[in-house]
Amino acid sequence: MEFLSSDEDVAEGNAQIDSKSFGLKAQKKILGKMASSKKVTKAFIDDEMAALLDNVYRLCKVYSGNKKDADKIMKSIIKTTIKIGILYRNNQFSQEEMALAERFKSKFRSTILTFISFHEVPFTFDKNHMVSMLTDCQDILVLLVKRHLTEKSLNRIKSVFHYFSDGQLQDMVFEPDTPLQPQIVKIINQLNKLIDDKVI
Protein backbone atom coordinates (compact mmCIF):
# COMPACT_ATOMS: atom_id res chain seq x y z
CA MET A 1 0.00 0.00 0.00
CA GLU A 2 1.31 3.42 -0.94
CA PHE A 3 0.46 4.93 2.45
CA LEU A 4 2.93 2.60 4.16
CA SER A 5 5.55 2.27 1.46
CA SER A 6 7.66 5.40 1.96
CA ASP A 7 11.07 5.36 3.62
CA GLU A 8 9.57 7.11 6.64
CA ASP A 9 8.10 3.82 7.76
CA VAL A 10 9.46 1.11 9.99
CA ALA A 11 11.75 -1.18 8.03
CA GLU A 12 9.92 -4.36 7.13
CA GLY A 13 11.49 -7.63 8.14
CA ASN A 14 9.40 -9.56 5.62
CA ALA A 15 6.64 -9.06 3.08
CA GLN A 16 3.87 -10.41 5.29
CA ILE A 17 1.85 -7.72 7.05
CA ASP A 18 -0.36 -8.69 9.96
CA SER A 19 -2.75 -6.34 11.73
CA LYS A 20 -0.31 -5.53 14.53
CA SER A 21 2.55 -4.58 12.22
CA PHE A 22 0.16 -2.64 10.00
CA GLY A 23 -1.14 -0.73 13.02
CA LEU A 24 2.39 -0.03 14.25
CA LYS A 25 3.46 1.35 10.87
CA ALA A 26 0.30 3.43 10.65
CA GLN A 27 0.96 4.93 14.10
CA LYS A 28 4.52 5.81 13.18
CA LYS A 29 3.51 7.28 9.84
CA ILE A 30 0.72 9.43 11.24
CA LEU A 31 2.61 10.64 14.30
CA GLY A 32 5.75 11.20 12.25
CA LYS A 33 3.79 13.63 10.07
CA MET A 34 2.08 15.18 13.08
CA ALA A 35 5.52 15.90 14.57
CA SER A 36 5.86 18.66 11.99
CA SER A 37 3.27 20.64 13.93
CA LYS A 38 4.56 22.23 17.12
CA LYS A 39 1.08 22.44 18.65
CA VAL A 40 0.37 18.77 17.98
CA THR A 41 3.79 17.71 19.27
CA LYS A 42 3.11 19.40 22.59
CA ALA A 43 0.10 17.11 23.00
CA PHE A 44 2.55 14.18 23.28
CA ILE A 45 5.12 15.69 25.67
CA ASP A 46 4.83 17.45 29.01
CA ASP A 47 5.30 21.18 29.52
CA GLU A 48 8.85 20.88 30.89
CA MET A 49 10.10 18.89 27.92
CA ALA A 50 8.26 21.22 25.54
CA ALA A 51 9.98 24.22 27.14
CA LEU A 52 13.37 22.51 26.86
CA LEU A 53 12.79 21.71 23.19
CA ASP A 54 11.70 25.29 22.58
CA ASN A 55 14.98 26.59 23.99
CA VAL A 56 17.05 24.05 22.07
CA TYR A 57 15.23 25.21 18.93
CA ARG A 58 16.02 28.85 19.70
CA LEU A 59 19.67 27.95 20.32
CA CYS A 60 19.87 26.18 16.95
CA LYS A 61 18.22 29.11 15.21
CA VAL A 62 20.61 31.66 16.77
CA TYR A 63 23.64 29.47 16.01
CA SER A 64 22.78 28.69 12.41
CA GLY A 65 21.09 31.99 11.64
CA ASN A 66 18.78 29.85 9.57
CA LYS A 67 15.24 28.96 10.64
CA LYS A 68 15.06 26.15 8.07
CA ASP A 69 18.11 24.37 9.55
CA ALA A 70 16.75 24.75 13.09
CA ASP A 71 13.36 23.40 11.98
CA LYS A 72 15.02 20.38 10.36
CA ILE A 73 17.00 19.48 13.49
CA MET A 74 14.01 19.82 15.79
CA LYS A 75 11.75 17.77 13.51
CA SER A 76 14.40 15.04 13.44
CA ILE A 77 14.59 15.02 17.25
CA ILE A 78 10.82 14.94 17.66
CA LYS A 79 10.15 12.32 14.97
CA THR A 80 12.84 10.03 16.36
CA THR A 81 11.54 10.41 19.92
CA ILE A 82 7.97 9.67 18.86
CA LYS A 83 8.95 6.61 16.82
CA ILE A 84 11.04 5.13 19.65
CA GLY A 85 8.16 5.79 22.05
CA ILE A 86 5.75 3.94 19.77
CA LEU A 87 8.12 0.98 19.48
CA TYR A 88 8.51 0.85 23.25
CA ARG A 89 4.79 1.12 24.00
CA ASN A 90 4.08 -1.67 21.52
CA ASN A 91 6.68 -3.97 23.13
CA GLN A 92 8.75 -4.17 19.95
CA PHE A 93 12.15 -4.26 21.65
CA SER A 94 13.78 -7.59 22.42
CA GLN A 95 15.43 -8.32 25.76
CA GLU A 96 18.82 -7.48 24.25
CA GLU A 97 17.46 -4.23 22.85
CA MET A 98 15.97 -3.29 26.21
CA ALA A 99 19.46 -3.72 27.69
CA LEU A 100 20.72 -1.34 24.99
CA ALA A 101 17.95 1.09 25.95
CA GLU A 102 19.18 1.06 29.54
CA ARG A 103 22.76 1.61 28.32
CA PHE A 104 21.62 4.56 26.24
CA LYS A 105 19.66 6.06 29.13
CA SER A 106 22.69 5.79 31.41
CA LYS A 107 25.14 7.17 28.82
CA PHE A 108 22.80 10.00 27.83
CA ARG A 109 22.33 11.00 31.48
CA SER A 110 26.11 10.97 32.00
CA THR A 111 26.50 13.13 28.90
CA ILE A 112 23.95 15.64 30.18
CA LEU A 113 25.65 15.77 33.59
CA THR A 114 29.02 16.31 31.90
CA PHE A 115 27.55 19.07 29.74
CA ILE A 116 26.17 20.80 32.84
CA SER A 117 29.47 20.40 34.71
CA PHE A 118 31.50 21.83 31.82
CA HIS A 119 29.22 24.85 31.77
CA GLU A 120 29.08 25.44 35.52
CA VAL A 121 32.77 24.86 36.34
CA PRO A 122 35.03 27.35 34.51
CA PHE A 123 37.92 26.07 32.36
CA THR A 124 36.85 22.41 32.50
CA PHE A 125 35.42 22.07 28.99
CA ASP A 126 37.02 19.21 27.05
CA LYS A 127 35.73 19.20 23.48
CA ASN A 128 37.15 15.78 22.60
CA HIS A 129 35.52 14.22 25.66
CA MET A 130 32.17 15.83 24.88
CA VAL A 131 32.27 14.65 21.27
CA SER A 132 33.25 11.15 22.38
CA MET A 133 30.29 10.94 24.76
CA LEU A 134 27.87 12.15 22.09
CA THR A 135 29.28 9.62 19.62
CA ASP A 136 28.79 6.82 22.16
CA CYS A 137 25.16 7.90 22.65
CA GLN A 138 24.60 7.91 18.90
CA ASP A 139 26.14 4.46 18.40
CA ILE A 140 24.07 2.88 21.18
CA LEU A 141 20.85 4.47 19.94
CA VAL A 142 21.46 3.31 16.36
CA LEU A 143 22.08 -0.23 17.60
CA LEU A 144 18.84 -0.07 19.58
CA VAL A 145 16.61 0.91 16.66
CA LYS A 146 18.39 -0.39 13.55
CA ARG A 147 16.19 -3.52 13.38
CA HIS A 148 13.04 -1.38 13.43
CA LEU A 149 13.71 1.82 11.48
CA THR A 150 14.70 2.62 7.92
CA GLU A 151 18.09 3.88 6.81
CA LYS A 152 16.59 7.34 6.44
CA SER A 153 15.54 7.34 10.08
CA LEU A 154 18.97 6.08 11.18
CA ASN A 155 20.61 8.86 9.17
CA ARG A 156 18.30 11.33 10.87
CA ILE A 157 19.62 10.18 14.25
CA LYS A 158 23.21 10.52 13.06
CA SER A 159 22.58 14.00 11.67
CA VAL A 160 21.27 15.21 15.05
CA PHE A 161 24.29 13.94 16.97
CA HIS A 162 26.62 15.26 14.28
CA TYR A 163 25.01 18.69 14.58
CA PHE A 164 25.54 18.91 18.33
CA SER A 165 29.08 17.48 18.06
CA ASP A 166 30.15 20.32 15.76
CA GLY A 167 33.27 21.97 17.17
CA GLN A 168 32.20 25.50 16.30
CA LEU A 169 28.83 25.04 18.02
CA GLN A 170 30.49 23.61 21.12
CA ASP A 171 32.94 26.51 21.29
CA MET A 172 30.01 28.94 21.24
CA VAL A 173 28.15 26.92 23.86
CA PHE A 174 30.99 26.86 26.35
CA GLU A 175 32.59 30.24 25.76
CA PRO A 176 31.19 33.14 27.82
CA ASP A 177 29.60 36.17 26.19
CA THR A 178 28.45 34.45 23.00
CA PRO A 179 24.96 35.03 21.53
CA LEU A 180 23.98 31.50 22.66
CA GLN A 181 24.45 32.12 26.39
CA PRO A 182 20.89 33.32 27.21
CA GLN A 183 19.49 30.07 25.78
CA ILE A 184 22.24 27.94 27.34
CA VAL A 185 21.43 29.28 30.82
CA LYS A 186 17.77 28.41 30.34
CA ILE A 187 18.63 24.95 28.98
CA ILE A 188 20.98 24.23 31.91
CA ASN A 189 18.29 25.23 34.42
CA GLN A 190 15.72 23.05 32.69
CA LEU A 191 18.10 20.07 32.49
CA ASN A 192 18.90 20.38 36.20
CA LYS A 193 15.19 20.30 37.02
CA LEU A 194 14.60 17.27 34.78
CA ILE A 195 17.47 15.48 36.51
CA ASP A 196 16.16 16.41 39.97
CA ASP A 197 12.73 15.10 38.93
CA LYS A 198 14.39 11.89 37.63
CA VAL A 199 12.99 12.45 34.14
CA ILE A 200 16.54 12.16 32.78
XYZ file of C-alpha atoms in Angstrom:
200
model
C 0.000 0.000 0.000
C 1.309 3.424 -0.940
C 0.465 4.934 2.445
C 2.928 2.598 4.161
C 5.551 2.266 1.461
C 7.656 5.404 1.960
C 11.073 5.359 3.624
C 9.572 7.111 6.635
C 8.097 3.822 7.763
C 9.461 1.113 9.992
C 11.754 -1.184 8.032
C 9.920 -4.362 7.126
C 11.494 -7.629 8.144
C 9.396 -9.559 5.619
C 6.636 -9.058 3.085
C 3.874 -10.408 5.286
C 1.845 -7.724 7.047
C -0.357 -8.691 9.962
C -2.747 -6.335 11.732
C -0.314 -5.527 14.534
C 2.555 -4.584 12.222
C 0.156 -2.642 10.004
C -1.136 -0.727 13.024
C 2.386 -0.035 14.248
C 3.462 1.351 10.870
C 0.305 3.432 10.655
C 0.963 4.935 14.096
C 4.517 5.813 13.177
C 3.505 7.283 9.836
C 0.722 9.431 11.244
C 2.608 10.638 14.303
C 5.752 11.204 12.246
C 3.794 13.631 10.069
C 2.084 15.177 13.079
C 5.518 15.905 14.570
C 5.863 18.658 11.988
C 3.270 20.635 13.933
C 4.564 22.235 17.120
C 1.084 22.439 18.654
C 0.369 18.767 17.982
C 3.787 17.707 19.270
C 3.112 19.401 22.587
C 0.101 17.114 23.003
C 2.549 14.179 23.285
C 5.121 15.685 25.674
C 4.825 17.450 29.010
C 5.301 21.176 29.524
C 8.846 20.881 30.886
C 10.102 18.886 27.923
C 8.260 21.222 25.537
C 9.976 24.223 27.139
C 13.365 22.513 26.861
C 12.785 21.711 23.188
C 11.698 25.295 22.578
C 14.982 26.593 23.992
C 17.053 24.047 22.067
C 15.226 25.206 18.934
C 16.020 28.854 19.705
C 19.666 27.947 20.319
C 19.867 26.178 16.946
C 18.216 29.113 15.212
C 20.612 31.663 16.768
C 23.636 29.470 16.014
C 22.781 28.686 12.405
C 21.093 31.993 11.642
C 18.780 29.848 9.565
C 15.240 28.965 10.643
C 15.059 26.154 8.072
C 18.106 24.368 9.550
C 16.747 24.749 13.087
C 13.357 23.402 11.982
C 15.016 20.385 10.365
C 17.004 19.483 13.487
C 14.009 19.819 15.788
C 11.748 17.768 13.506
C 14.404 15.045 13.442
C 14.587 15.021 17.254
C 10.817 14.935 17.657
C 10.150 12.321 14.965
C 12.845 10.029 16.361
C 11.544 10.405 19.916
C 7.967 9.672 18.862
C 8.952 6.610 16.821
C 11.039 5.130 19.645
C 8.165 5.788 22.051
C 5.753 3.939 19.768
C 8.122 0.984 19.481
C 8.513 0.851 23.254
C 4.792 1.121 24.005
C 4.081 -1.666 21.515
C 6.677 -3.966 23.128
C 8.749 -4.174 19.948
C 12.151 -4.262 21.651
C 13.782 -7.592 22.415
C 15.430 -8.321 25.756
C 18.820 -7.482 24.252
C 17.455 -4.232 22.850
C 15.974 -3.291 26.212
C 19.455 -3.723 27.686
C 20.723 -1.341 24.986
C 17.952 1.094 25.946
C 19.184 1.062 29.536
C 22.757 1.610 28.319
C 21.619 4.558 26.236
C 19.660 6.064 29.126
C 22.693 5.790 31.413
C 25.140 7.168 28.819
C 22.798 10.003 27.834
C 22.330 11.000 31.483
C 26.111 10.971 31.997
C 26.505 13.129 28.896
C 23.952 15.645 30.175
C 25.652 15.775 33.588
C 29.024 16.309 31.904
C 27.547 19.068 29.739
C 26.171 20.803 32.840
C 29.465 20.405 34.714
C 31.501 21.831 31.822
C 29.216 24.850 31.765
C 29.079 25.436 35.525
C 32.765 24.859 36.342
C 35.033 27.346 34.510
C 37.919 26.069 32.359
C 36.846 22.409 32.501
C 35.416 22.071 28.988
C 37.017 19.210 27.054
C 35.735 19.202 23.479
C 37.147 15.778 22.600
C 35.521 14.217 25.655
C 32.166 15.834 24.882
C 32.269 14.653 21.269
C 33.253 11.146 22.378
C 30.291 10.939 24.764
C 27.867 12.153 22.090
C 29.276 9.623 19.620
C 28.790 6.818 22.157
C 25.164 7.903 22.652
C 24.604 7.910 18.899
C 26.141 4.463 18.400
C 24.069 2.881 21.177
C 20.851 4.469 19.937
C 21.459 3.314 16.359
C 22.078 -0.229 17.597
C 18.844 -0.068 19.579
C 16.611 0.909 16.657
C 18.392 -0.387 13.547
C 16.193 -3.519 13.379
C 13.044 -1.377 13.431
C 13.712 1.823 11.476
C 14.700 2.617 7.921
C 18.090 3.879 6.807
C 16.589 7.340 6.441
C 15.538 7.342 10.084
C 18.972 6.082 11.176
C 20.610 8.859 9.171
C 18.297 11.331 10.868
C 19.624 10.179 14.253
C 23.206 10.518 13.061
C 22.578 13.997 11.673
C 21.273 15.208 15.048
C 24.288 13.936 16.966
C 26.620 15.261 14.275
C 25.006 18.694 14.579
C 25.542 18.913 18.333
C 29.076 17.479 18.059
C 30.148 20.316 15.761
C 33.274 21.970 17.166
C 32.197 25.500 16.299
C 28.835 25.036 18.017
C 30.492 23.609 21.117
C 32.939 26.507 21.295
C 30.014 28.940 21.235
C 28.148 26.925 23.856
C 30.995 26.859 26.352
C 32.593 30.236 25.756
C 31.191 33.141 27.817
C 29.598 36.171 26.193
C 28.446 34.453 23.002
C 24.958 35.027 21.532
C 23.980 31.505 22.663
C 24.448 32.122 26.386
C 20.893 33.315 27.213
C 19.487 30.073 25.778
C 22.235 27.941 27.336
C 21.432 29.282 30.819
C 17.766 28.407 30.338
C 18.628 24.950 28.980
C 20.979 24.226 31.906
C 18.292 25.235 34.418
C 15.716 23.047 32.685
C 18.097 20.072 32.493
C 18.902 20.384 36.196
C 15.189 20.299 37.015
C 14.596 17.274 34.782
C 17.469 15.479 36.511
C 16.165 16.407 39.965
C 12.725 15.100 38.927
C 14.391 11.887 37.632
C 12.991 12.452 34.139
C 16.540 12.163 32.776
